[in-house]
Amino acid sequence: MRLISWDSAGLLMRLAQILHLHGSRAVWWQQHGARLIDALVISGTAIVLTLACALAWRFTGPRRTQSAFAGGLLVAVFGLSSLVYATVSLPNLVPNSNRLLQSLPRFSGPIYADAGTANILTYLTHYHLRRVQSEVALGHPIIDNLLVHHRGCIVINQPQLDMLQADGVPSSATAYHLLQNHPPGWHVVLQFAAEQNPLEYVGVLCAH
Amino acid sequence: MHEPSEEDAIERPGLSSAEFSSAQPAPSISRRVVAGLLLGVVSFALILRLLNFQGFAGGDDSAYIADGYLVAHGHFLPGPNQWDVRTGLIAPTALAIRLFGLHDWSITLYPMLISLLSIPLIYLLGKELFDQRVGLIAALLLACFPLDIMYASLVYPDLPAAFYGGLAVLLAYRSGKANSRRMAAYLSAGCGFCLLIAYLNWEAYIVFTPICMLATWRRNGKSGAGRVLVLLAVLAIGLVAECLLYWHAEGNALFRLTALHNHTAAQPATSLFHFIVQWPVVVFNPGYPEVFFYAVLTVWAVVALRSHIVRFEDWLTVIWLFGTCLVFAFAVIKIHPLIPLLQVEPRYLHGIQYPAVLLIAAALGNLWQRARSKQCV
């Protein structure tokens, strides 16, 4: 149950054009733009509410010493800013894997995924899923070996790869862009925009 | 920060003597009203946490939940890593899975209950260390704290460890005020037990031990040596019991240390400079909305209260805040890899959320008290 303020791909791309983001900065925006907008909305709301209530405190004279009025200002600042946080903050990464789970029975052979996605899929199946193999963060040379062996399917979960990268587990540009730049012998069988970032994708490539 | 007396007029330059002499003490609120207010705050807190319900995140929580699942089905044996030794979190998760099955709501039942219980806890801390008004303000602030809202429905050890650490400080402080030696001993034992549970949730919270020792050592002429000994004895018994259990299960009494060393030794080293610089980058970063606003407020509170820190309780809260910060930022690196803290993540700030929220509440209460004093003048 969230009020969406950041899930417009059009808005994010328009902002990238306005800010003249190209090359590596455009890639950074693709990975972090949605999160940045979300954070600025939440933090900005808290600051605006604080300033508004500080002004109300400053200019209300004797009324401000009344407990009810002072308490009301506190509830307005902290209660409203926390409501904004609770309803606007980004969803976690599980919904993406939920969508993947619905399609997994279609794919034959082993399924290779990053550690985070593999953990989520294993949990969602109540630890009964055996076909998904965790391949850390699909960095080199893991992804190179998988592509060469030409077997099974590879799950590319771009937001999850970002998270692993931020945790110090290096991924690879090859894996991150595999849905767009897949080598011969592999085809994309499933692709959808990530729940928390419309500029990133989650998908599955399978060997022919 | 408390009802002013004549001595305070000399020690507290923040207000003039005219303001002190005319200052009206905050009226005491009846128990029924306090209970009603706390119930309202807890209800609002529950709504916020349900609106932001997380469940399973796929990070470190996957390890704790998997371990809990294995414990619930009788197959668990801890491995040499940092996750498997956090039995303070794994055991309640296993119990919930055993009772209610594996669902998002069942695995997060424990942190959710702890998060809601932390609201009356911080009220009691605020009431004991400052006054009733500060306690109520702190309860509202903690209910609305985004970091707490987020982790109330995630299976991570930080929130429960912080709760037991805060409870330990409260019990330690109350033991120093106890009227009878028996009650003081019980409260000190309870403090030691809470420290043990906090440690079993996340080993870094062993650093709360000196804070509890300080909290129980009051300036009223009574020596706190006996209370400190009871506190340390209970904690030591718990640690020895854990060692014996690991010796029985794994053949290694120091299995926890071995597991932590094994986990962190393989990770890339972080330079001390990088680690220290990372803290303000993370804490005062609007890109981390779960901590940014409260971090800024904490700095404001410390600056606003700098000339009002005169009582033992004021110093205790400040030392609790800065001492924990310093240990997490500096000392942990020195004792790496015993306590793995290689990355800087906002959730580590759970360790200082209680003193930070108390100081913010005290500063807000002081602001209101000053307005009343000026009104009377």
PDB file of N, CA and C in Angstrom, chain B residues 252-306:
ATOM      1  N   ASN B 252      34.192 -26.986  20.420  1.00  0.00           N
ATOM      2  CA  ASN B 252      35.028 -25.786  20.521  1.00  0.00           C
ATOM      3  C   ASN B 252      34.292 -24.773  21.388  1.00  0.00           C
ATOM      4  N   ALA B 253      34.824 -24.537  22.603  1.00  0.00           N
ATOM      5  CA  ALA B 253      34.148 -23.613  23.524  1.00  0.00           C
ATOM      6  C   ALA B 253      34.167 -22.184  22.995  1.00  0.00           C
ATOM      7  N   LEU B 254      35.169 -21.866  22.202  1.00  0.00           N
ATOM      8  CA  LEU B 254      35.276 -20.504  21.638  1.00  0.00           C
ATOM      9  C   LEU B 254      34.752 -20.472  20.207  1.00  0.00           C
ATOM     10  N   PHE B 255      33.726 -21.267  19.946  1.00  0.00           N
ATOM     11  CA  PHE B 255      33.205 -21.376  18.585  1.00  0.00           C
ATOM     12  C   PHE B 255      32.729 -20.022  18.062  1.00  0.00           C
ATOM     13  N   ARG B 256      32.106 -19.207  18.911  1.00  0.00           N
ATOM     14  CA  ARG B 256      31.591 -17.907  18.445  1.00  0.00           C
ATOM     15  C   ARG B 256      32.733 -17.055  17.894  1.00  0.00           C
ATOM     16  N   LEU B 257      33.836 -16.992  18.651  1.00  0.00           N
ATOM     17  CA  LEU B 257      34.972 -16.183  18.195  1.00  0.00           C
ATOM     18  C   LEU B 257      35.565 -16.761  16.915  1.00  0.00           C
ATOM     19  N   THR B 258      35.628 -18.084  16.867  1.00  0.00           N
ATOM     20  CA  THR B 258      36.157 -18.741  15.662  1.00  0.00           C
ATOM     21  C   THR B 258      35.277 -18.420  14.457  1.00  0.00           C
ATOM     22  N   ALA B 259      33.947 -18.484  14.669  1.00  0.00           N
ATOM     23  CA  ALA B 259      33.018 -18.230  13.569  1.00  0.00           C
ATOM     24  C   ALA B 259      33.147 -16.791  13.080  1.00  0.00           C
ATOM     25  N   LEU B 260      33.216 -15.838  14.019  1.00  0.00           N
ATOM     26  CA  LEU B 260      33.328 -14.434  13.632  1.00  0.00           C
ATOM     27  C   LEU B 260      34.639 -14.186  12.901  1.00  0.00           C
ATOM     28  N   HIS B 261      35.720 -14.764  13.429  1.00  0.00           N
ATOM     29  CA  HIS B 261      37.012 -14.583  12.786  1.00  0.00           C
ATOM     30  C   HIS B 261      36.997 -15.181  11.392  1.00  0.00           C
ATOM     31  N   ASN B 262      36.397 -16.357  11.282  1.00  0.00           N
ATOM     32  CA  ASN B 262      36.330 -17.034   9.992  1.00  0.00           C
ATOM     33  C   ASN B 262      35.537 -16.219   8.980  1.00  0.00           C
ATOM     34  N   HIS B 263      34.478 -15.553   9.470  1.00  0.00           N
ATOM     35  CA  HIS B 263      33.623 -14.781   8.565  1.00  0.00           C
ATOM     36  C   HIS B 263      34.314 -13.511   8.094  1.00  0.00           C
ATOM     37  N   THR B 264      34.923 -12.795   9.018  1.00  0.00           N
ATOM     38  CA  THR B 264      35.460 -11.482   8.655  1.00  0.00           C
ATOM     39  C   THR B 264      36.839 -11.553   8.039  1.00  0.00           C
ATOM     40  N   ALA B 265      37.594 -12.614   8.363  1.00  0.00           N
ATOM     41  CA  ALA B 265      38.956 -12.681   7.836  1.00  0.00           C
ATOM     42  C   ALA B 265      38.961 -12.763   6.318  1.00  0.00           C
ATOM     43  N   ALA B 266      37.904 -13.355   5.761  1.00  0.00           N
ATOM     44  CA  ALA B 266      37.865 -13.528   4.305  1.00  0.00           C
ATOM     45  C   ALA B 266      37.395 -12.273   3.591  1.00  0.00           C
ATOM     46  N   GLN B 267      36.878 -11.301   4.337  1.00  0.00           N
ATOM     47  CA  GLN B 267      36.342 -10.116   3.679  1.00  0.00           C
ATOM     48  C   GLN B 267      37.441  -9.095   3.447  1.00  0.00           C
ATOM     49  N   PRO B 268      37.279  -8.249   2.444  1.00  0.00           N
ATOM     50  CA  PRO B 268      38.339  -7.266   2.170  1.00  0.00           C
ATOM     51  C   PRO B 268      38.474  -6.292   3.326  1.00  0.00           C
ATOM     52  N   ALA B 269      39.700  -5.919   3.612  1.00  0.00           N
ATOM     53  CA  ALA B 269      39.965  -5.009   4.720  1.00  0.00           C
ATOM     54  C   ALA B 269      39.455  -3.610   4.387  1.00  0.00           C
ATOM     55  N   THR B 270      39.053  -2.912   5.429  1.00  0.00           N
ATOM     56  CA  THR B 270      38.630  -1.517   5.285  1.00  0.00           C
ATOM     57  C   THR B 270      39.600  -0.662   6.068  1.00  0.00           C
ATOM     58  N   SER B 271      40.109   0.401   5.468  1.00  0.00           N
ATOM     59  CA  SER B 271      41.048   1.249   6.191  1.00  0.00           C
ATOM     60  C   SER B 271      40.294   2.033   7.258  1.00  0.00           C
ATOM     61  N   LEU B 272      40.999   2.340   8.326  1.00  0.00           N
ATOM     62  CA  LEU B 272      40.387   3.074   9.436  1.00  0.00           C
ATOM     63  C   LEU B 272      39.865   4.427   8.962  1.00  0.00           C
ATOM     64  N   PHE B 273      40.650   5.096   8.124  1.00  0.00           N
ATOM     65  CA  PHE B 273      40.252   6.421   7.640  1.00  0.00           C
ATOM     66  C   PHE B 273      38.961   6.325   6.838  1.00  0.00           C
ATOM     67  N   HIS B 274      38.903   5.340   5.950  1.00  0.00           N
ATOM     68  CA  HIS B 274      37.716   5.166   5.107  1.00  0.00           C
ATOM     69  C   HIS B 274      36.491   4.876   5.961  1.00  0.00           C
ATOM     70  N   PHE B 275      36.680   4.023   6.969  1.00  0.00           N
ATOM     71  CA  PHE B 275      35.560   3.642   7.823  1.00  0.00           C
ATOM     72  C   PHE B 275      35.033   4.843   8.598  1.00  0.00           C
ATOM     73  N   ILE B 276      35.947   5.651   9.139  1.00  0.00           N
ATOM     74  CA  ILE B 276      35.517   6.789   9.946  1.00  0.00           C
ATOM     75  C   ILE B 276      34.840   7.840   9.074  1.00  0.00           C
ATOM     76  N   VAL B 277      35.401   8.090   7.896  1.00  0.00           N
ATOM     77  CA  VAL B 277      34.823   9.110   7.005  1.00  0.00           C
ATOM     78  C   VAL B 277      33.465   8.668   6.501  1.00  0.00           C
ATOM     79  N   GLN B 278      33.279   7.356   6.373  1.00  0.00           N
ATOM     80  CA  GLN B 278      32.006   6.851   5.854  1.00  0.00           C
ATOM     81  C   GLN B 278      30.839   7.173   6.772  1.00  0.00           C
ATOM     82  N   TRP B 279      31.094   7.236   8.091  1.00  0.00           N
ATOM     83  CA  TRP B 279      29.988   7.417   9.028  1.00  0.00           C
ATOM     84  C   TRP B 279      29.209   8.714   8.780  1.00  0.00           C
ATOM     85  N   PRO B 280      29.877   9.897   8.743  1.00  0.00           N
ATOM     86  CA  PRO B 280      29.081  11.103   8.475  1.00  0.00           C
ATOM     87  C   PRO B 280      28.485  11.117   7.072  1.00  0.00           C
ATOM     88  N   VAL B 281      29.158  10.474   6.123  1.00  0.00           N
ATOM     89  CA  VAL B 281      28.618  10.421   4.763  1.00  0.00           C
ATOM     90  C   VAL B 281      27.296   9.653   4.751  1.00  0.00           C
ATOM     91  N   VAL B 282      27.198   8.613   5.550  1.00  0.00           N
ATOM     92  CA  VAL B 282      25.979   7.808   5.607  1.00  0.00           C
ATOM     93  C   VAL B 282      24.932   8.465   6.497  1.00  0.00           C
ATOM     94  N   VAL B 283      25.370   8.945   7.663  1.00  0.00           N
ATOM     95  CA  VAL B 283      24.419   9.443   8.666  1.00  0.00           C
ATOM     96  C   VAL B 283      23.770  10.756   8.208  1.00  0.00           C
ATOM     97  N   PHE B 284      24.591  11.687   7.686  1.00  0.00           N
ATOM     98  CA  PHE B 284      24.056  13.010   7.317  1.00  0.00           C
ATOM     99  C   PHE B 284      23.811  13.080   5.809  1.00  0.00           C
ATOM    100  N   ASN B 285      23.195  12.064   5.295  1.00  0.00           N
ATOM    101  CA  ASN B 285      22.971  11.943   3.862  1.00  0.00           C
ATOM    102  C   ASN B 285      21.475  11.875   3.610  1.00  0.00           C
ATOM    103  N   PRO B 286      20.899  12.888   2.930  1.00  0.00           N
ATOM    104  CA  PRO B 286      19.451  12.831   2.662  1.00  0.00           C
ATOM    105  C   PRO B 286      19.067  11.611   1.836  1.00  0.00           C
ATOM    106  N   GLY B 287      20.038  10.979   1.200  1.00  0.00           N
ATOM    107  CA  GLY B 287      19.768   9.767   0.437  1.00  0.00           C
ATOM    108  C   GLY B 287      19.446   8.566   1.305  1.00  0.00           C
ATOM    109  N   TYR B 288      19.674   8.696   2.622  1.00  0.00           N
ATOM    110  CA  TYR B 288      19.255   7.662   3.572  1.00  0.00           C
ATOM    111  C   TYR B 288      18.147   8.250   4.443  1.00  0.00           C
ATOM    112  N   PRO B 289      16.937   8.353   3.930  1.00  0.00           N
ATOM    113  CA  PRO B 289      15.884   9.046   4.670  1.00  0.00           C
ATOM    114  C   PRO B 289      15.522   8.358   5.984  1.00  0.00           C
ATOM    115  N   GLU B 290      15.931   7.100   6.142  1.00  0.00           N
ATOM    116  CA  GLU B 290      15.558   6.419   7.383  1.00  0.00           C
ATOM    117  C   GLU B 290      16.321   6.938   8.593  1.00  0.00           C
ATOM    118  N   VAL B 291      17.430   7.673   8.364  1.00  0.00           N
ATOM    119  CA  VAL B 291      18.193   8.209   9.510  1.00  0.00           C
ATOM    120  C   VAL B 291      18.469   9.706   9.405  1.00  0.00           C
ATOM    121  N   PHE B 292      18.411  10.280   8.205  1.00  0.00           N
ATOM    122  CA  PHE B 292      18.907  11.644   7.993  1.00  0.00           C
ATOM    123  C   PHE B 292      18.242  12.656   8.927  1.00  0.00           C
ATOM    124  N   PHE B 293      16.902  12.685   8.924  1.00  0.00           N
ATOM    125  CA  PHE B 293      16.186  13.719   9.674  1.00  0.00           C
ATOM    126  C   PHE B 293      16.522  13.634  11.165  1.00  0.00           C
ATOM    127  N   TYR B 294      16.525  12.432  11.719  1.00  0.00           N
ATOM    128  CA  TYR B 294      16.800  12.269  13.150  1.00  0.00           C
ATOM    129  C   TYR B 294      18.271  12.536  13.467  1.00  0.00           C
ATOM    130  N   ALA B 295      19.179  12.277  12.524  1.00  0.00           N
ATOM    131  CA  ALA B 295      20.594  12.582  12.744  1.00  0.00           C
ATOM    132  C   ALA B 295      20.782  14.096  12.877  1.00  0.00           C
ATOM    133  N   VAL B 296      20.123  14.841  11.994  1.00  0.00           N
ATOM    134  CA  VAL B 296      20.212  16.301  12.064  1.00  0.00           C
ATOM    135  C   VAL B 296      19.599  16.799  13.376  1.00  0.00           C
ATOM    136  N   LEU B 297      18.467  16.232  13.755  1.00  0.00           N
ATOM    137  CA  LEU B 297      17.821  16.631  15.012  1.00  0.00           C
ATOM    138  C   LEU B 297      18.709  16.319  16.215  1.00  0.00           C
ATOM    139  N   THR B 298      19.441  15.215  16.166  1.00  0.00           N
ATOM    140  CA  THR B 298      20.322  14.842  17.282  1.00  0.00           C
ATOM    141  C   THR B 298      21.418  15.883  17.442  1.00  0.00           C
ATOM    142  N   VAL B 299      21.995  16.308  16.328  1.00  0.00           N
ATOM    143  CA  VAL B 299      23.030  17.352  16.396  1.00  0.00           C
ATOM    144  C   VAL B 299      22.432  18.633  16.984  1.00  0.00           C
ATOM    145  N   TRP B 300      21.236  18.994  16.525  1.00  0.00           N
ATOM    146  CA  TRP B 300      20.571  20.184  17.068  1.00  0.00           C
ATOM    147  C   TRP B 300      20.347  20.037  18.575  1.00  0.00           C
ATOM    148  N   ALA B 301      19.900  18.873  18.992  1.00  0.00           N
ATOM    149  CA  ALA B 301      19.604  18.643  20.408  1.00  0.00           C
ATOM    150  C   ALA B 301      20.873  18.776  21.252  1.00  0.00           C
ATOM    151  N   VAL B 302      21.963  18.199  20.786  1.00  0.00           N
ATOM    152  CA  VAL B 302      23.214  18.259  21.552  1.00  0.00           C
ATOM    153  C   VAL B 302      23.685  19.715  21.670  1.00  0.00           C
ATOM    154  N   VAL B 303      23.577  20.465  20.568  1.00  0.00           N
ATOM    155  CA  VAL B 303      23.979  21.874  20.594  1.00  0.00           C
ATOM    156  C   VAL B 303      23.050  22.673  21.510  1.00  0.00           C
ATOM    157  N   ALA B 304      21.740  22.401  21.416  1.00  0.00           N
ATOM    158  CA  ALA B 304      20.763  23.152  22.211  1.00  0.00           C
ATOM    159  C   ALA B 304      20.925  22.873  23.705  1.00  0.00           C
ATOM    160  N   LEU B 305      21.365  21.668  24.039  1.00  0.00           N
ATOM    161  CA  LEU B 305      21.432  21.281  25.446  1.00  0.00           C
ATOM    162  C   LEU B 305      22.835  21.419  26.041  1.00  0.00           C
ATOM    163  N   ARG B 306      23.777  21.943  25.263  1.00  0.00           N
ATOM    164  CA  ARG B 306      25.176  21.879  25.685  1.00  0.00           C
ATOM    165  C   ARG B 306      25.425  22.560  27.023  1.00  0.00           C
TER     166      ARG B 306
END
